Coordinates of C-alpha atoms in Angstrom, one line a residue:
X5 CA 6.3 -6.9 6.6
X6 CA 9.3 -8.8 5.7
X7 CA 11.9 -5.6 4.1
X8 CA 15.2 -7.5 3.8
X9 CA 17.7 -8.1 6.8
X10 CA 21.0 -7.2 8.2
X11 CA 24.0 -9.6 9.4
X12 CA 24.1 -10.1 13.1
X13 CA 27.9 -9.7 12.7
X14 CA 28.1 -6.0 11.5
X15 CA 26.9 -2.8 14.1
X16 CA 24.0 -0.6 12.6
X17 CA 25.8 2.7 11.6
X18 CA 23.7 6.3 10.7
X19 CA 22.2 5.9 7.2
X20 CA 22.9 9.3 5.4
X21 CA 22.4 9.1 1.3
X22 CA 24.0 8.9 -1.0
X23 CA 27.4 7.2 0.9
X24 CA 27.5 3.5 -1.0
X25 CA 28.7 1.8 1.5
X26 CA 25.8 2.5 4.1
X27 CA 22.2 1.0 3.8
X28 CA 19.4 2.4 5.1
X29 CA 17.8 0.8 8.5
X30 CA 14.3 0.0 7.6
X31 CA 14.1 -3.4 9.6
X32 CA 16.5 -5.3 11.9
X33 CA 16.5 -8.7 10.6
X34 CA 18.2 -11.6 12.5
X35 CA 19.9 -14.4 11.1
X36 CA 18.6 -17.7 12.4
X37 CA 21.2 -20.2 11.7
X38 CA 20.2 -23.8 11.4
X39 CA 21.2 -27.4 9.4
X40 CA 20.6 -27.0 5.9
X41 CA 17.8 -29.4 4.4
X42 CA 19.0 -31.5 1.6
X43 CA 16.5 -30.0 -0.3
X44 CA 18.3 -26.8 -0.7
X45 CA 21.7 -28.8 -1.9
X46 CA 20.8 -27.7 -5.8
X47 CA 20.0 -24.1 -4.5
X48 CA 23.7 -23.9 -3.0
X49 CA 25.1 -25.4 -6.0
X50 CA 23.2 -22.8 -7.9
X51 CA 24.8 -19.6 -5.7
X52 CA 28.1 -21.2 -6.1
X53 CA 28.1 -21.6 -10.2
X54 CA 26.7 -17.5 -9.6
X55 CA 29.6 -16.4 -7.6
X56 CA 32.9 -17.0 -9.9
X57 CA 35.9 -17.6 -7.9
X58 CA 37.7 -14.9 -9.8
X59 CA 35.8 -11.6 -10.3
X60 CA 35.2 -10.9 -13.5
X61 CA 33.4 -8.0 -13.6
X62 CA 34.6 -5.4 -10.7
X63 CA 31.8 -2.8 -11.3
X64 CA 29.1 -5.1 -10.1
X65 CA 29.3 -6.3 -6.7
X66 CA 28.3 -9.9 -6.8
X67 CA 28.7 -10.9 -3.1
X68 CA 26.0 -8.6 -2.0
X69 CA 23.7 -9.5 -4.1
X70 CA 24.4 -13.7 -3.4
X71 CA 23.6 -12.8 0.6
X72 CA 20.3 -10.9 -0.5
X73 CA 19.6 -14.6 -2.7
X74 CA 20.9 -16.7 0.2
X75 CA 18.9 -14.5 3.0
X76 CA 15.7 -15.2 0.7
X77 CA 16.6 -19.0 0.9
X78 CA 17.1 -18.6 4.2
X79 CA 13.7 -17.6 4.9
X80 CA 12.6 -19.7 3.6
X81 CA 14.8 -22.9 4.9
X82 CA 13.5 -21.6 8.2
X83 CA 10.2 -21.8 8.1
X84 CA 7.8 -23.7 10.5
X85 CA 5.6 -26.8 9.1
X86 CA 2.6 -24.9 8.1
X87 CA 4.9 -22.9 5.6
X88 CA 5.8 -26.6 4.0
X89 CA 4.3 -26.1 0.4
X90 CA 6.6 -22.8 0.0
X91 CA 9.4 -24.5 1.2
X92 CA 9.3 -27.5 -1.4
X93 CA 8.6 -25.1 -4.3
X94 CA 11.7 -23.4 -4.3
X95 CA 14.2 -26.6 -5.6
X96 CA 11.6 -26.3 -9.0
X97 CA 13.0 -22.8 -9.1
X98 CA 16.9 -23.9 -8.8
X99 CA 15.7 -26.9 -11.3
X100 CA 14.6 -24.7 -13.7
X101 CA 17.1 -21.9 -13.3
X102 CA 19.3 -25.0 -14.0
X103 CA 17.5 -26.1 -17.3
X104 CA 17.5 -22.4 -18.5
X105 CA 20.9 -21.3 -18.1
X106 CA 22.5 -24.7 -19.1
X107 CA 25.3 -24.0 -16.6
X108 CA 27.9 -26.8 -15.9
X109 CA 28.6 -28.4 -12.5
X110 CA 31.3 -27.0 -10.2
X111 CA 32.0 -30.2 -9.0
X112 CA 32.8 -31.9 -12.2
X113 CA 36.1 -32.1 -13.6
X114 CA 35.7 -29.6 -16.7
X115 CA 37.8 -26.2 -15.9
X116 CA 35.0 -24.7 -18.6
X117 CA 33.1 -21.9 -16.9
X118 CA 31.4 -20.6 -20.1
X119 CA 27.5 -20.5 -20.0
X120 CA 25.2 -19.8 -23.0
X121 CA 22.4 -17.7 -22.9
X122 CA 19.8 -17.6 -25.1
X123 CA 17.8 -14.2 -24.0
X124 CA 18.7 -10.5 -23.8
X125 CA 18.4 -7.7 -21.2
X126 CA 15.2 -6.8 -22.7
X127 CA 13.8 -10.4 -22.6
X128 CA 14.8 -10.3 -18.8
X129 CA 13.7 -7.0 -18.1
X130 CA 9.7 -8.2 -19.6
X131 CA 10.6 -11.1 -17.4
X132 CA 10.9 -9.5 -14.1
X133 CA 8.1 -7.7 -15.5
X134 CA 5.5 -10.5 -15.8
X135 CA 6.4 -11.2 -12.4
X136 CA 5.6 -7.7 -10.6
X137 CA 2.0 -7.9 -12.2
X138 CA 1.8 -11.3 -10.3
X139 CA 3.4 -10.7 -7.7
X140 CA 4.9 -13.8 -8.1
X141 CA 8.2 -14.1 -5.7
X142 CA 9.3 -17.0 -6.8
X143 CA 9.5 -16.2 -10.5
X144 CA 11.3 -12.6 -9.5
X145 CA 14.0 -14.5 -7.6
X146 CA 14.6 -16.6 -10.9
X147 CA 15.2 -13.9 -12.6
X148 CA 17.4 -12.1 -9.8
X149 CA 19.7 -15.4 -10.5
X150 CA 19.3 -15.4 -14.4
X151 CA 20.0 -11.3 -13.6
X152 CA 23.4 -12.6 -11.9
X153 CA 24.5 -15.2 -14.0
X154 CA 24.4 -12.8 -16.9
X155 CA 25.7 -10.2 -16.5
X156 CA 22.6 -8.3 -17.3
X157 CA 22.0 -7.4 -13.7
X158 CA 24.6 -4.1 -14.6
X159 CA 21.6 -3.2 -17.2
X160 CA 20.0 0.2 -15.4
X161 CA 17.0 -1.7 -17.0
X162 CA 17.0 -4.6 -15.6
X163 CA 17.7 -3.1 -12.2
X164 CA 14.8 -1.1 -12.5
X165 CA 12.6 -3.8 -13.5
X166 CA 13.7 -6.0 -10.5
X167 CA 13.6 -2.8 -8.0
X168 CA 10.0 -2.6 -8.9
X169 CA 9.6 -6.2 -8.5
X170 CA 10.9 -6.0 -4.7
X171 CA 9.3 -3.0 -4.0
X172 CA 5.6 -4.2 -5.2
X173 CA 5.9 -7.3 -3.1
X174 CA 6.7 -5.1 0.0
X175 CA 10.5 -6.2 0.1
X176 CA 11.8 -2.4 0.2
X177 CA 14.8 -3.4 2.0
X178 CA 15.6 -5.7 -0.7
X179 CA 14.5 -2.6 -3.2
X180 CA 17.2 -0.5 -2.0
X181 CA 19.9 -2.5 -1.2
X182 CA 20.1 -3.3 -5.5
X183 CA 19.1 0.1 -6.0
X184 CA 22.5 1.3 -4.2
X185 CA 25.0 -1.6 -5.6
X186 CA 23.8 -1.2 -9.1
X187 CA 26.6 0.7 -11.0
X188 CA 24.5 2.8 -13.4
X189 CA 21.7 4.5 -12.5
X190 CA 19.1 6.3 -14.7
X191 CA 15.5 8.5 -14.1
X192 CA 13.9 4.8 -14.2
X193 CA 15.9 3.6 -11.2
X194 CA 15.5 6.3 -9.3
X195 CA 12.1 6.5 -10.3
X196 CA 11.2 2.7 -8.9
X197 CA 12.8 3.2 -5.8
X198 CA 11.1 6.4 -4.9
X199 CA 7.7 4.9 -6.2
X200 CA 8.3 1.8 -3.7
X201 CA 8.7 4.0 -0.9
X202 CA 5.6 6.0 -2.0
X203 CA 3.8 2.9 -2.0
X204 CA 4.2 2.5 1.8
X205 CA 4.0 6.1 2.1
X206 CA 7.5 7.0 3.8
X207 CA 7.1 9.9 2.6
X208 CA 10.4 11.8 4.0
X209 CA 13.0 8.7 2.6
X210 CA 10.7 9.6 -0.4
X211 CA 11.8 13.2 -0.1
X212 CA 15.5 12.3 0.8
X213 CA 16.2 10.2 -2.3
X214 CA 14.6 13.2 -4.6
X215 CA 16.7 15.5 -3.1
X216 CA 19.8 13.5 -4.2
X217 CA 18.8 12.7 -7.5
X218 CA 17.8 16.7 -8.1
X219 CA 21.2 17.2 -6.6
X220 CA 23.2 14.7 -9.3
X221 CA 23.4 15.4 -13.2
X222 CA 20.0 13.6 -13.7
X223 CA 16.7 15.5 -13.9
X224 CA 13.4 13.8 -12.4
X225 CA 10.7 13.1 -15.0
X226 CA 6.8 12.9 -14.8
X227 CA 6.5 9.7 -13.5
X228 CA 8.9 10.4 -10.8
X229 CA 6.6 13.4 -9.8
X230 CA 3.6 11.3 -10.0
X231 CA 5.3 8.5 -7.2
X232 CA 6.7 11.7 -5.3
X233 CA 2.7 13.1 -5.3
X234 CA 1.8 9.8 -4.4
X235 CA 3.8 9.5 -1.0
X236 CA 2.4 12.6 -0.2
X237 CA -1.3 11.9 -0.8
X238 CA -0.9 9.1 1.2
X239 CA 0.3 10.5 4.5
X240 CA -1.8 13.9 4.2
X241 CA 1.3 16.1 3.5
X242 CA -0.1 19.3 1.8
X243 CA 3.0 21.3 2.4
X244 CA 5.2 18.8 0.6
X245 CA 2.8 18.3 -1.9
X246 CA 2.3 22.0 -2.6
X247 CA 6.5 22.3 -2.9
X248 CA 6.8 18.9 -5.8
X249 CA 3.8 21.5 -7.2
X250 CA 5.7 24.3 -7.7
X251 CA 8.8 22.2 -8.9
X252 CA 6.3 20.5 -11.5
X253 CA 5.5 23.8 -12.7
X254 CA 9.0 24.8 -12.8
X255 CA 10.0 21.9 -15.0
X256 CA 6.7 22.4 -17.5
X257 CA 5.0 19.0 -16.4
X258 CA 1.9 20.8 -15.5
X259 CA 0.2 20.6 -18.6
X260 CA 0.6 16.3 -18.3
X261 CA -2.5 14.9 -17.9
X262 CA -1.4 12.0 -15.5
X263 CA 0.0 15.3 -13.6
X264 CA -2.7 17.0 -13.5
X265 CA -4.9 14.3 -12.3
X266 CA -2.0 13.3 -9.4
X267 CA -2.7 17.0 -8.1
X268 CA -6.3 16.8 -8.0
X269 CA -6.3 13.6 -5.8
X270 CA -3.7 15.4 -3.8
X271 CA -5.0 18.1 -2.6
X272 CA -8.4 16.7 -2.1
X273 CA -7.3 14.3 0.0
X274 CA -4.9 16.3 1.9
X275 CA -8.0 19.0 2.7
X276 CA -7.6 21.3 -0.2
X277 CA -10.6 20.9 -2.1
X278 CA -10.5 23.7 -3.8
X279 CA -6.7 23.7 -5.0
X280 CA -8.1 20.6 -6.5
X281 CA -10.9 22.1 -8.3
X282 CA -8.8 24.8 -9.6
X283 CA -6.8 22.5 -11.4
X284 CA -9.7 20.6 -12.6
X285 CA -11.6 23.5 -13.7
X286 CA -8.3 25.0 -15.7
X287 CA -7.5 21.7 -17.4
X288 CA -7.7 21.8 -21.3
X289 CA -8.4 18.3 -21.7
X290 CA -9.9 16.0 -19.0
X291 CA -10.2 12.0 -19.5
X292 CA -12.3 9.5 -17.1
X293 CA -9.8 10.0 -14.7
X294 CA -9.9 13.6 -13.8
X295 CA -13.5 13.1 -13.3
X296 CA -13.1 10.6 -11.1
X297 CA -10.8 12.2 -9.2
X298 CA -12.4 15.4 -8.4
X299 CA -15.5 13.4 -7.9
X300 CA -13.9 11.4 -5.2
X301 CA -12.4 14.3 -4.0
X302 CA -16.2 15.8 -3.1
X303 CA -17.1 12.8 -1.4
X304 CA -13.9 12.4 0.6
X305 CA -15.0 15.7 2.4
X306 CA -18.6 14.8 2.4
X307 CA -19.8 17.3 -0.8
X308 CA -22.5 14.9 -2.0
X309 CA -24.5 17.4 -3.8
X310 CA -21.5 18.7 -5.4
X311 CA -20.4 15.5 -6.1
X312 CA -23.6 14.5 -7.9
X313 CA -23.9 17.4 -9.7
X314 CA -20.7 16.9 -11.1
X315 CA -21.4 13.3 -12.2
X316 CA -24.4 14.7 -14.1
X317 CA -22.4 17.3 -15.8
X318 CA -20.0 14.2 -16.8
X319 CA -22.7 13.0 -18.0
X320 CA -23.6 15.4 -20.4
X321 CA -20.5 16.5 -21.6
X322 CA -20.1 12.6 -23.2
X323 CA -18.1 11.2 -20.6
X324 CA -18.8 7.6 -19.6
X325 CA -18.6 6.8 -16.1
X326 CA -16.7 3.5 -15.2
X327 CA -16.8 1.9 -11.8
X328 CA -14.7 4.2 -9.7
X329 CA -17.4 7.0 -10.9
X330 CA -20.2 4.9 -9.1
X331 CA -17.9 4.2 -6.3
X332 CA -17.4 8.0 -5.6
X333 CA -20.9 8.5 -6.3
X334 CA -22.5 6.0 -4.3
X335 CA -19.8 6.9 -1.0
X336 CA -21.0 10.4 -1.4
X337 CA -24.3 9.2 -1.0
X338 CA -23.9 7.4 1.9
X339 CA -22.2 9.8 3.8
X340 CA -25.1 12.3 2.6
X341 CA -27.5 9.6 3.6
X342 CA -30.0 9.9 0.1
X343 CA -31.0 6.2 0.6
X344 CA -33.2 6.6 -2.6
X345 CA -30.6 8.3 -4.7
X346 CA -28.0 5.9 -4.3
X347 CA -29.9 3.2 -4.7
X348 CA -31.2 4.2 -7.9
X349 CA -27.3 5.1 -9.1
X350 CA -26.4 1.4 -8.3
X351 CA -29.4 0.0 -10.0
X352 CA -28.3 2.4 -13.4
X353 CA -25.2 1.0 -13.0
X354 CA -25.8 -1.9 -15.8
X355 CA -27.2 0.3 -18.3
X356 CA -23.2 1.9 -18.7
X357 CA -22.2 -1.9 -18.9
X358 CA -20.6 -1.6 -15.3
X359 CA -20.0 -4.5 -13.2
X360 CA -21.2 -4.3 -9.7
X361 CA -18.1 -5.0 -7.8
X362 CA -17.7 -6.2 -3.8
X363 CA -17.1 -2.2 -3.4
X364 CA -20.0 -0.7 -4.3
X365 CA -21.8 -3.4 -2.4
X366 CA -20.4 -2.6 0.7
X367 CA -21.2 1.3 -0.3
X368 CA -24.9 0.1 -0.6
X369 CA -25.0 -1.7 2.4
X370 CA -23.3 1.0 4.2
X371 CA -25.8 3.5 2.7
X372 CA -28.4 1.3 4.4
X373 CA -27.1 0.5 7.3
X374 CA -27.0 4.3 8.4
X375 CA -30.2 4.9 7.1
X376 CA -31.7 2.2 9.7
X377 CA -32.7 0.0 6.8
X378 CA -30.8 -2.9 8.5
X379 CA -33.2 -5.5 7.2
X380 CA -32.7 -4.4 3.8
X381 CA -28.9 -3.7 4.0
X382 CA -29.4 -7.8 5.1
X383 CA -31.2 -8.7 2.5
X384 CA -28.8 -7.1 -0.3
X385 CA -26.3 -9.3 1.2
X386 CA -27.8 -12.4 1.1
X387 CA -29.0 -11.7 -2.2
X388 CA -25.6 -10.8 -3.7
X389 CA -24.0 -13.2 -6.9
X390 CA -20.8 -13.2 -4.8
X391 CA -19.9 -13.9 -1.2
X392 CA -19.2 -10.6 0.7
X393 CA -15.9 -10.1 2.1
X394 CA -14.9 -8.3 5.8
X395 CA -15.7 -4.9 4.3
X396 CA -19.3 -5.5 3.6
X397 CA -19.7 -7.7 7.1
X398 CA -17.9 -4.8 9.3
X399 CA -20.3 -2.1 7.3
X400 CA -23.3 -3.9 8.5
X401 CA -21.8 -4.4 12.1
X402 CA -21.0 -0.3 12.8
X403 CA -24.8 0.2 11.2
X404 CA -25.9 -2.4 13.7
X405 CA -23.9 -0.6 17.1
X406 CA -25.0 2.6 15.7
X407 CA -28.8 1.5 15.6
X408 CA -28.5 -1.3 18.4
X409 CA -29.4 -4.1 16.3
X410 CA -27.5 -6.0 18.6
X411 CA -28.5 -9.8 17.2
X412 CA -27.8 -8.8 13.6
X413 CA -24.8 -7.2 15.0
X414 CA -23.8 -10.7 16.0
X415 CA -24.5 -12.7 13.0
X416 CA -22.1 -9.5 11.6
X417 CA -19.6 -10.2 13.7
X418 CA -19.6 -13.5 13.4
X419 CA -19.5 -13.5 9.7
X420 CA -16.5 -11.5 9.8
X421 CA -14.3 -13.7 12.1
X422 CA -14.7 -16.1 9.8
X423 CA -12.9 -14.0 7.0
X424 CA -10.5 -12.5 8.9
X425 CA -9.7 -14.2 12.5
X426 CA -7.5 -12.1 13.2
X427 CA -9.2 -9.1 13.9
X428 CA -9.1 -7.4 17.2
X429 CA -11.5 -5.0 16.6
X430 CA -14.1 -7.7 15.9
X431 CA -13.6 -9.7 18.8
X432 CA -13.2 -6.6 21.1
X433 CA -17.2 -5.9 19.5
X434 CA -18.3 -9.1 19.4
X435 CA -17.6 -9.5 23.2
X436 CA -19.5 -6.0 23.7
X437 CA -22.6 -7.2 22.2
X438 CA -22.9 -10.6 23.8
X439 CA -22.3 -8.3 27.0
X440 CA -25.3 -5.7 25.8
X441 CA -27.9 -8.9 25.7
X442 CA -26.1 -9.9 29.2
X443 CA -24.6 -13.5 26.9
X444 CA -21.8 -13.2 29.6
X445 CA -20.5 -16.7 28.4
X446 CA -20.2 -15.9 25.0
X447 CA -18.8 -12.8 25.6
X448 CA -16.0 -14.5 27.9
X449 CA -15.4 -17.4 24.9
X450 CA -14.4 -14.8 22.7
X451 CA -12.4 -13.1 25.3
X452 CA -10.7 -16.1 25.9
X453 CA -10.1 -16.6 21.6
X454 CA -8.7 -13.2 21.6
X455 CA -6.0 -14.7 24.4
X456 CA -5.4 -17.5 23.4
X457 CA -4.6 -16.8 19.8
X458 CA -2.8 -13.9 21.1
X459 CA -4.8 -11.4 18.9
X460 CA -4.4 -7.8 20.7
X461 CA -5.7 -4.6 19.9
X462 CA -3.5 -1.7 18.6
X463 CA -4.2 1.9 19.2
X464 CA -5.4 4.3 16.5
X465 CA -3.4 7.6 15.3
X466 CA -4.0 10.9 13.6
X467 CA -1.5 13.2 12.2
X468 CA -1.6 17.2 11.5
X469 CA 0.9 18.6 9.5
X470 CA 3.1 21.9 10.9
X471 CA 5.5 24.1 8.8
X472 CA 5.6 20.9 6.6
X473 CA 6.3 18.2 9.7
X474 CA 3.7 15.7 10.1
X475 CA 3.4 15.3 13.7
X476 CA 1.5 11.7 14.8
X477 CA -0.7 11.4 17.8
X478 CA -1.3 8.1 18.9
X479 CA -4.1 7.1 21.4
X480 CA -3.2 6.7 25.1
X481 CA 0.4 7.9 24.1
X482 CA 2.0 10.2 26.6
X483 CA 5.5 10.6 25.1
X484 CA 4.4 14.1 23.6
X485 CA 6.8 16.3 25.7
X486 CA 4.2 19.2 24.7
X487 CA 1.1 16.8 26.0
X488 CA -0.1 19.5 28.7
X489 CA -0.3 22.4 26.0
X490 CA -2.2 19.9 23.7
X491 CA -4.6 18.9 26.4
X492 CA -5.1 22.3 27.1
X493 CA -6.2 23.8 23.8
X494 CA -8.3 20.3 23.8
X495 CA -10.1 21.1 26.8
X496 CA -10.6 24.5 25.4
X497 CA -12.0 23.7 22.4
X498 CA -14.9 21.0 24.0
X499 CA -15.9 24.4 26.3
X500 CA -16.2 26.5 23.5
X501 CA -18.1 23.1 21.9
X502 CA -20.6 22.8 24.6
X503 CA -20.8 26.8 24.6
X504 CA -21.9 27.1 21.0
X505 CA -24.1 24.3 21.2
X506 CA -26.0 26.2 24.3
X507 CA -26.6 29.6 22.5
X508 CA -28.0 27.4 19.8
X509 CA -30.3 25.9 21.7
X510 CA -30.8 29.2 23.4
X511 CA -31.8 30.9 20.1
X512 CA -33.9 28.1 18.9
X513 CA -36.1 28.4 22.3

């Protein structure tokens, strides 16, 4: 993931917020310095018109954010051949950053510097905008120059807007390094940067920049809660999630609908289940959403009667279900195994003018698969109005290991190469099932795929939160300096396991 760079000419120094003149070490990029293309002549000319040879507007520091414009062009200078068609798109940019600001040549012999503009801060700001939705980089880095040339860049607005733009298209370095040169900063720029971190789920530089903003004269609002929930329902933290709680209740955003439904998915997913139905139960107003939420949150822990009987209850009460309804629905029945049920919920799915999506595909075929209907979980496939993705093709291929339909399992694994080559995983069960049916040469071609195209296998974590600390436990990892205790209480537990499952069997007798 590609989150800005550093200068190979300046030492890394301790990030502590909120000192300006520190960033914070997300990434160590290097500078890889190289002839310049002519075709990035215009884009120099460009960043020199930008940078005036007289500062004329001390607040804003210009020079930083020319080396973030010239580190993107960089990138992209530096690219290999199979990166050509990005490379020659980015003059179009400089020509029509050219056109639209009508800026005069620095070479020529006019000592005019003046520059008309003919849009506002708010025109910029919907500009930036337009570009988040589409994650269009190229249109966002416009902007970033139309931002400098301007002036408008010092507009907490416009900041915002372009914060968000960085942080959606995973550029968080880039995110934070405007985010700490901009001069004025309001709830809506603290707001984005938080949400951009939530959105990667770093939940404690979520934490850290709250705390500062809680600690200067501004006050966070209900969106900034919302991204702050977010971060924390995406790395499992209840404890932190339970303390933004209490500050929500503090500040009188409980009653927020948005809130309220950010609390539900919270705490379901972080194991509280009933936290969550306490607020759901105890909302005065409940939209699609809420529903949805707790809904989801029945399925997430398995609760597929519950789950169901709450869908007919949203049923009754007037509430229309939309496709994330069916999507909890139809998970909760395939972890519950009711082949018939969920089968019959995707089938009713039209008469509520749904679309079935590629998702609640892949939850029928899932629902299949475990069932042992492999043939039919085959058939839905082949009979689908779109082609299925990974998802569906890796759902059919754990149904097949699980039930040892080791040729269909094949064709599975197969399928999914094709989408997504790069998948260890795959090959690593691809190889396993050519071994199964004793295909030793088919099982060393993909062996020899995975090395040559240097595709390796990376091993799986869990986490478990203590006293608020999420502590992560990766596979084969002995760094753990309490690994003998752990291992100990592990061992204990699978006695106690096999115990249990003896008096059982004991009783039953």
């Amino acid at each position: 993931m590609n989150i800005g760079r550093v200068s190979n000419k300046s030492k890394s120094l301790p990030y502590c917020l909120p000192h300006p003149s520190r960033h914070m070490r997300f990434s160590s990029y290097k500078f890889v310095h190289s002839a310049k293309p002519k075709q990035f002549d215009k884009a120099l000319k460009i960043l020199n018109i930008i940078s005036p040879k007289t500062p004329t507007t001390p607040s804003v520091d210009r020079p930083s954010h020319l080396r973030l414009i010239q580190d993107f062009l960089r990138t992209n200078s530096n690219q290999d051949s199979t990166q050509s068609n990005s490379i020659k798109r980015i003059p179009n940019v400089i020509n029509q950053l050219l056109e639209a600001t009508s800026v005069n040549d620095p070479d020529s012999d006019s000592d005019s510097d003046t520059t008309r503009f003919n849009f506002d801060a708010s025109s910029l700001s919907s500009g930036v905008s337009s570009c988040t939705s589409l994650l269009d980089l190229r249109g966002g880095i416009q902007y970033h120059c139309l931002g400098l040339t301007s002036g408008f860049l010092a507009s907490a607005y416009v900041g915002s807007s372009l914060i968000t733009f960085y942080g959606r298209c995973g550029r968080l370095g880039d995110a934070y390094k405007l985010f700490d040169e901009m001069p004025v900063r309001n709830v809506v720029t603290w707001t984005a940067i938080i949400s951009g971190f939530a959105q990667e789920s770093q939940i404690d530089v979520c934490l850290e920049l709250f705390s500062v903003m809680r600690n200067s004269t501004l006050k966070p609002n209900d969106f900034t809660f919302t991204s702050l929930l977010s971060s924390c329902t995406g790395m499992g933290a209840l404890g932190h999630g339970r303390s933004a709680h209490c500050q929500i209740f503090q500040m009188g955003f409980q009653s927020y609908l948005h809130i309220a439904n950010s609390l539900i998915s919270m705490y379901s997913k972080c194991g509280s289940v009933e936290d969550a139905l306490y607020i759901f139960e105890n909302m005065r107003n409940k939209d699609v959403v809420s529903w949805n939420s707790m809904i989801s949150g029945y399925a997430h822990h398995g609760l597929a009667l519950e789950a169901i009987e709450l869908f007919e209850k949203m049923k009754e009460v007037g509430i229309k279900p939309d496709s994330f309804t069916f999507l909890g629905v139809l998970s909760s029945c395939r972890h519950a195994g009711l082949v018939e049920r969920g089968k019959n919920y995707f089938n009713t799915m039209v008469e509520y003018g749904v679309v079935q999506q590629l998702d609640h595909y892949s939850c029928l075929v899932d629902l299949l698969g475990r069932a042992g209907f492999i043939e039919d979980a085959l058939h839905v496939i082949f009979k689908m109005p779109r082609s299925p993705n990974a998802v569906i093709w890796g759902s059919l291929l754990s149904s097949c290991r699980l039930h040892g339909r080791v040729w269909i399992g094949i064709q599975a694994a197969e399928s999914r190469l094709l989408l997504e080559p790069d998948c260890a995983a795959t090959h690593v069960q691809l190889a396993n099932l050519y071994s199964s049916v004793k295909c030793w040469d088919e099982a060393a071609r993909v062996r020899k795929l995975m090395k040559d195209g240097e595709v390796k296998t990376y091993p799986g974590f869990s986490w478990i939160e203590i006293k608020n600390k999420a502590y992560k436990f990766r596979a084969e990892d002995s760094s753990n300096s309490r690994l003998r205790e752990i291992v100990t209480v592990l061992d204990y537990l699978g006695n106690h396991m096999i115990m249990e499952e003896e008096v059982t069997a004991f009783q039953v007798s």
